[in-house]
Amino acid sequence: MSSSATCSSEYCNQGWSEVLTHMSPYGYANFGVAFGLGLSIVGAAWGIWLTGSSLVGAAVKAPRIRSKNLISVIFCEATAIYGVIMAIILTNKIKEPESAGYFLEEGWDYNGYYYAGYG
């Protein structure tokens, strides 16, 4: 028995480098949008958690300033809304490939990689 694994099919994955180099640019674009949306929501939730807990502590000590500190929670929510808006805009910019194939034709654009970076 040989120690090196041989593959008889065209889609044999020899590691992450092969998976990442053979992935469609449209897949990168969709992953970029998904990561941008997900991280903006996680960041907003983390900010609301931190400011909310400090607001509760401040409201216990001085109840009169409760409504004045809500602006920090509103800014955290604005971060999540910004992420949702950017995801909608970038999703609408991703074009469907004209032909479904394993290899990309000559003259295709690199927009999928750009949208992954935007995310």
JSON list of C-alpha atoms in Angstrom, two decimals:
[
{"chain": "A", "resi": 1, "resn": "MET", "atom": "CA", "xyz": [0.00, 0.00, 0.00]},
{"chain": "A", "resi": 2, "resn": "SER", "atom": "CA", "xyz": [1.33, 3.40, -0.98]},
{"chain": "A", "resi": 3, "resn": "SER", "atom": "CA", "xyz": [1.70, 6.19, 1.58]},
{"chain": "A", "resi": 4, "resn": "SER", "atom": "CA", "xyz": [0.65, 8.91, -0.85]},
{"chain": "A", "resi": 5, "resn": "ALA", "atom": "CA", "xyz": [-3.03, 9.05, -1.67]},
{"chain": "A", "resi": 6, "resn": "THR", "atom": "CA", "xyz": [-3.86, 9.16, -5.34]},
{"chain": "A", "resi": 7, "resn": "CYS", "atom": "CA", "xyz": [-7.10, 10.45, -6.68]},
{"chain": "A", "resi": 8, "resn": "SER", "atom": "CA", "xyz": [-8.95, 9.09, -9.65]},
{"chain": "A", "resi": 9, "resn": "SER", "atom": "CA", "xyz": [-11.56, 11.83, -9.96]},
{"chain": "A", "resi": 10, "resn": "GLU", "atom": "CA", "xyz": [-11.29, 15.37, -11.26]},
{"chain": "A", "resi": 11, "resn": "TYR", "atom": "CA", "xyz": [-12.54, 16.89, -8.00]},
{"chain": "A", "resi": 12, "resn": "CYS", "atom": "CA", "xyz": [-10.05, 15.38, -5.56]},
{"chain": "A", "resi": 13, "resn": "ASN", "atom": "CA", "xyz": [-9.23, 17.82, -2.80]},
{"chain": "A", "resi": 14, "resn": "GLN", "atom": "CA", "xyz": [-5.58, 17.66, -1.83]},
{"chain": "A", "resi": 15, "resn": "GLY", "atom": "CA", "xyz": [-5.94, 20.33, 0.83]},
{"chain": "A", "resi": 16, "resn": "TRP", "atom": "CA", "xyz": [-7.21, 23.82, 1.52]},
{"chain": "A", "resi": 17, "resn": "SER", "atom": "CA", "xyz": [-4.93, 25.37, -1.07]},
{"chain": "A", "resi": 18, "resn": "GLU", "atom": "CA", "xyz": [-6.64, 23.41, -3.83]},
{"chain": "A", "resi": 19, "resn": "VAL", "atom": "CA", "xyz": [-10.09, 24.21, -2.48]},
{"chain": "A", "resi": 20, "resn": "LEU", "atom": "CA", "xyz": [-9.36, 27.93, -2.30]},
{"chain": "A", "resi": 21, "resn": "THR", "atom": "CA", "xyz": [-7.67, 28.15, -5.70]},
{"chain": "A", "resi": 22, "resn": "HIS", "atom": "CA", "xyz": [-10.44, 26.26, -7.50]},
{"chain": "A", "resi": 23, "resn": "MET", "atom": "CA", "xyz": [-13.32, 28.15, -5.91]},
{"chain": "A", "resi": 24, "resn": "SER", "atom": "CA", "xyz": [-15.46, 30.33, -8.14]},
{"chain": "A", "resi": 25, "resn": "PRO", "atom": "CA", "xyz": [-15.06, 34.12, -7.83]},
{"chain": "A", "resi": 26, "resn": "TYR", "atom": "CA", "xyz": [-18.82, 34.27, -7.36]},
{"chain": "A", "resi": 27, "resn": "GLY", "atom": "CA", "xyz": [-18.38, 32.06, -4.33]},
{"chain": "A", "resi": 28, "resn": "TYR", "atom": "CA", "xyz": [-15.78, 34.48, -2.97]},
{"chain": "A", "resi": 29, "resn": "ALA", "atom": "CA", "xyz": [-18.19, 37.35, -3.59]},
{"chain": "A", "resi": 30, "resn": "ASN", "atom": "CA", "xyz": [-20.99, 35.63, -1.70]},
{"chain": "A", "resi": 31, "resn": "PHE", "atom": "CA", "xyz": [-18.66, 34.71, 1.16]},
{"chain": "A", "resi": 32, "resn": "GLY", "atom": "CA", "xyz": [-17.47, 38.32, 1.35]},
{"chain": "A", "resi": 33, "resn": "VAL", "atom": "CA", "xyz": [-21.03, 39.59, 1.58]},
{"chain": "A", "resi": 34, "resn": "ALA", "atom": "CA", "xyz": [-21.90, 36.96, 4.19]},
{"chain": "A", "resi": 35, "resn": "PHE", "atom": "CA", "xyz": [-18.85, 37.73, 6.32]},
{"chain": "A", "resi": 36, "resn": "GLY", "atom": "CA", "xyz": [-19.45, 41.48, 6.07]},
{"chain": "A", "resi": 37, "resn": "LEU", "atom": "CA", "xyz": [-23.06, 41.07, 7.15]},
{"chain": "A", "resi": 38, "resn": "GLY", "atom": "CA", "xyz": [-22.27, 38.60, 9.91]},
{"chain": "A", "resi": 39, "resn": "LEU", "atom": "CA", "xyz": [-19.39, 40.57, 11.38]},
{"chain": "A", "resi": 40, "resn": "SER", "atom": "CA", "xyz": [-21.37, 43.82, 11.38]},
{"chain": "A", "resi": 41, "resn": "ILE", "atom": "CA", "xyz": [-24.18, 42.10, 13.29]},
{"chain": "A", "resi": 42, "resn": "VAL", "atom": "CA", "xyz": [-21.74, 40.51, 15.75]},
{"chain": "A", "resi": 43, "resn": "GLY", "atom": "CA", "xyz": [-19.97, 43.85, 16.24]},
{"chain": "A", "resi": 44, "resn": "ALA", "atom": "CA", "xyz": [-23.25, 45.63, 16.89]},
{"chain": "A", "resi": 45, "resn": "ALA", "atom": "CA", "xyz": [-24.35, 42.95, 19.33]},
{"chain": "A", "resi": 46, "resn": "TRP", "atom": "CA", "xyz": [-21.05, 43.16, 21.17]},
{"chain": "A", "resi": 47, "resn": "GLY", "atom": "CA", "xyz": [-21.31, 46.95, 21.36]},
{"chain": "A", "resi": 48, "resn": "ILE", "atom": "CA", "xyz": [-24.88, 46.78, 22.64]},
{"chain": "A", "resi": 49, "resn": "TRP", "atom": "CA", "xyz": [-23.83, 44.21, 25.22]},
{"chain": "A", "resi": 50, "resn": "LEU", "atom": "CA", "xyz": [-20.98, 46.39, 26.51]},
{"chain": "A", "resi": 51, "resn": "THR", "atom": "CA", "xyz": [-22.87, 49.66, 26.51]},
{"chain": "A", "resi": 52, "resn": "GLY", "atom": "CA", "xyz": [-26.06, 48.06, 27.82]},
{"chain": "A", "resi": 53, "resn": "SER", "atom": "CA", "xyz": [-24.32, 46.58, 30.81]},
{"chain": "A", "resi": 54, "resn": "SER", "atom": "CA", "xyz": [-22.63, 49.88, 31.61]},
{"chain": "A", "resi": 55, "resn": "LEU", "atom": "CA", "xyz": [-25.95, 51.70, 31.18]},
{"chain": "A", "resi": 56, "resn": "VAL", "atom": "CA", "xyz": [-27.62, 49.39, 33.67]},
{"chain": "A", "resi": 57, "resn": "GLY", "atom": "CA", "xyz": [-24.81, 50.04, 36.16]},
{"chain": "A", "resi": 58, "resn": "ALA", "atom": "CA", "xyz": [-25.08, 53.78, 35.60]},
{"chain": "A", "resi": 59, "resn": "ALA", "atom": "CA", "xyz": [-28.87, 53.72, 35.94]},
{"chain": "A", "resi": 60, "resn": "VAL", "atom": "CA", "xyz": [-28.56, 52.09, 39.33]},
{"chain": "A", "resi": 61, "resn": "LYS", "atom": "CA", "xyz": [-26.25, 54.82, 40.61]},
{"chain": "A", "resi": 62, "resn": "ALA", "atom": "CA", "xyz": [-27.93, 57.80, 38.91]},
{"chain": "A", "resi": 63, "resn": "PRO", "atom": "CA", "xyz": [-31.43, 57.09, 37.50]},
{"chain": "A", "resi": 64, "resn": "ARG", "atom": "CA", "xyz": [-31.84, 60.58, 36.00]},
{"chain": "A", "resi": 65, "resn": "ILE", "atom": "CA", "xyz": [-29.28, 60.00, 33.21]},
{"chain": "A", "resi": 66, "resn": "ARG", "atom": "CA", "xyz": [-30.85, 56.83, 31.82]},
{"chain": "A", "resi": 67, "resn": "SER", "atom": "CA", "xyz": [-32.32, 58.34, 28.63]},
{"chain": "A", "resi": 68, "resn": "LYS", "atom": "CA", "xyz": [-29.23, 60.42, 27.81]},
{"chain": "A", "resi": 69, "resn": "ASN", "atom": "CA", "xyz": [-27.00, 57.36, 27.42]},
{"chain": "A", "resi": 70, "resn": "LEU", "atom": "CA", "xyz": [-29.20, 55.57, 24.90]},
{"chain": "A", "resi": 71, "resn": "ILE", "atom": "CA", "xyz": [-27.39, 57.28, 22.01]},
{"chain": "A", "resi": 72, "resn": "SER", "atom": "CA", "xyz": [-24.53, 54.79, 22.31]},
{"chain": "A", "resi": 73, "resn": "VAL", "atom": "CA", "xyz": [-26.95, 51.88, 21.85]},
{"chain": "A", "resi": 74, "resn": "ILE", "atom": "CA", "xyz": [-28.47, 53.64, 18.84]},
{"chain": "A", "resi": 75, "resn": "PHE", "atom": "CA", "xyz": [-25.02, 53.98, 17.25]},
{"chain": "A", "resi": 76, "resn": "CYS", "atom": "CA", "xyz": [-24.41, 50.27, 17.78]},
{"chain": "A", "resi": 77, "resn": "GLU", "atom": "CA", "xyz": [-27.69, 49.46, 16.06]},
{"chain": "A", "resi": 78, "resn": "ALA", "atom": "CA", "xyz": [-26.72, 51.79, 13.20]},
{"chain": "A", "resi": 79, "resn": "THR", "atom": "CA", "xyz": [-23.63, 49.63, 12.64]},
{"chain": "A", "resi": 80, "resn": "ALA", "atom": "CA", "xyz": [-25.84, 46.58, 12.13]},
{"chain": "A", "resi": 81, "resn": "ILE", "atom": "CA", "xyz": [-28.17, 48.48, 9.80]},
{"chain": "A", "resi": 82, "resn": "TYR", "atom": "CA", "xyz": [-25.16, 49.68, 7.79]},
{"chain": "A", "resi": 83, "resn": "GLY", "atom": "CA", "xyz": [-24.02, 46.07, 7.40]},
{"chain": "A", "resi": 84, "resn": "VAL", "atom": "CA", "xyz": [-27.46, 45.00, 6.18]},
{"chain": "A", "resi": 85, "resn": "ILE", "atom": "CA", "xyz": [-27.58, 47.85, 3.65]},
{"chain": "A", "resi": 86, "resn": "MET", "atom": "CA", "xyz": [-24.10, 47.03, 2.35]},
{"chain": "A", "resi": 87, "resn": "ALA", "atom": "CA", "xyz": [-25.04, 43.36, 2.01]},
{"chain": "A", "resi": 88, "resn": "ILE", "atom": "CA", "xyz": [-28.11, 44.28, -0.04]},
{"chain": "A", "resi": 89, "resn": "ILE", "atom": "CA", "xyz": [-26.11, 46.59, -2.31]},
{"chain": "A", "resi": 90, "resn": "LEU", "atom": "CA", "xyz": [-23.28, 44.10, -2.86]},
{"chain": "A", "resi": 91, "resn": "THR", "atom": "CA", "xyz": [-25.68, 41.21, -3.43]},
{"chain": "A", "resi": 92, "resn": "ASN", "atom": "CA", "xyz": [-27.39, 43.18, -6.18]},
{"chain": "A", "resi": 93, "resn": "LYS", "atom": "CA", "xyz": [-24.02, 43.91, -7.82]},
{"chain": "A", "resi": 94, "resn": "ILE", "atom": "CA", "xyz": [-23.06, 40.23, -8.12]},
{"chain": "A", "resi": 95, "resn": "LYS", "atom": "CA", "xyz": [-24.00, 39.08, -11.60]},
{"chain": "A", "resi": 96, "resn": "GLU", "atom": "CA", "xyz": [-24.98, 35.54, -12.44]},
{"chain": "A", "resi": 97, "resn": "PRO", "atom": "CA", "xyz": [-22.46, 33.78, -14.70]},
{"chain": "A", "resi": 98, "resn": "GLU", "atom": "CA", "xyz": [-23.56, 33.61, -18.31]},
{"chain": "A", "resi": 99, "resn": "SER", "atom": "CA", "xyz": [-22.53, 29.99, -18.75]},
{"chain": "A", "resi": 100, "resn": "ALA", "atom": "CA", "xyz": [-22.26, 27.31, -16.13]},
{"chain": "A", "resi": 101, "resn": "GLY", "atom": "CA", "xyz": [-18.93, 25.60, -16.44]},
{"chain": "A", "resi": 102, "resn": "TYR", "atom": "CA", "xyz": [-16.02, 24.36, -14.42]},
{"chain": "A", "resi": 103, "resn": "PHE", "atom": "CA", "xyz": [-13.52, 26.79, -15.92]},
{"chain": "A", "resi": 104, "resn": "LEU", "atom": "CA", "xyz": [-13.93, 30.53, -16.45]},
{"chain": "A", "resi": 105, "resn": "GLU", "atom": "CA", "xyz": [-13.87, 31.91, -19.96]},
{"chain": "A", "resi": 106, "resn": "GLU", "atom": "CA", "xyz": [-11.33, 34.41, -21.23]},
{"chain": "A", "resi": 107, "resn": "GLY", "atom": "CA", "xyz": [-12.27, 38.01, -20.57]},
{"chain": "A", "resi": 108, "resn": "TRP", "atom": "CA", "xyz": [-14.17, 37.49, -17.32]},
{"chain": "A", "resi": 109, "resn": "ASP", "atom": "CA", "xyz": [-13.83, 40.18, -14.70]},
{"chain": "A", "resi": 110, "resn": "TYR", "atom": "CA", "xyz": [-12.44, 39.91, -11.20]},
{"chain": "A", "resi": 111, "resn": "ASN", "atom": "CA", "xyz": [-15.45, 41.52, -9.53]},
{"chain": "A", "resi": 112, "resn": "GLY", "atom": "CA", "xyz": [-16.10, 38.47, -7.35]},
{"chain": "A", "resi": 113, "resn": "TYR", "atom": "CA", "xyz": [-12.75, 38.95, -5.64]},
{"chain": "A", "resi": 114, "resn": "TYR", "atom": "CA", "xyz": [-13.40, 42.68, -5.24]},
{"chain": "A", "resi": 115, "resn": "TYR", "atom": "CA", "xyz": [-16.76, 42.05, -3.58]},
{"chain": "A", "resi": 116, "resn": "ALA", "atom": "CA", "xyz": [-15.13, 39.57, -1.23]},
{"chain": "A", "resi": 117, "resn": "GLY", "atom": "CA", "xyz": [-12.75, 42.34, -0.20]},
{"chain": "A", "resi": 118, "resn": "TYR", "atom": "CA", "xyz": [-15.60, 44.80, 0.25]},
{"chain": "A", "resi": 119, "resn": "GLY", "atom": "CA", "xyz": [-17.29, 42.40, 2.64]}
]
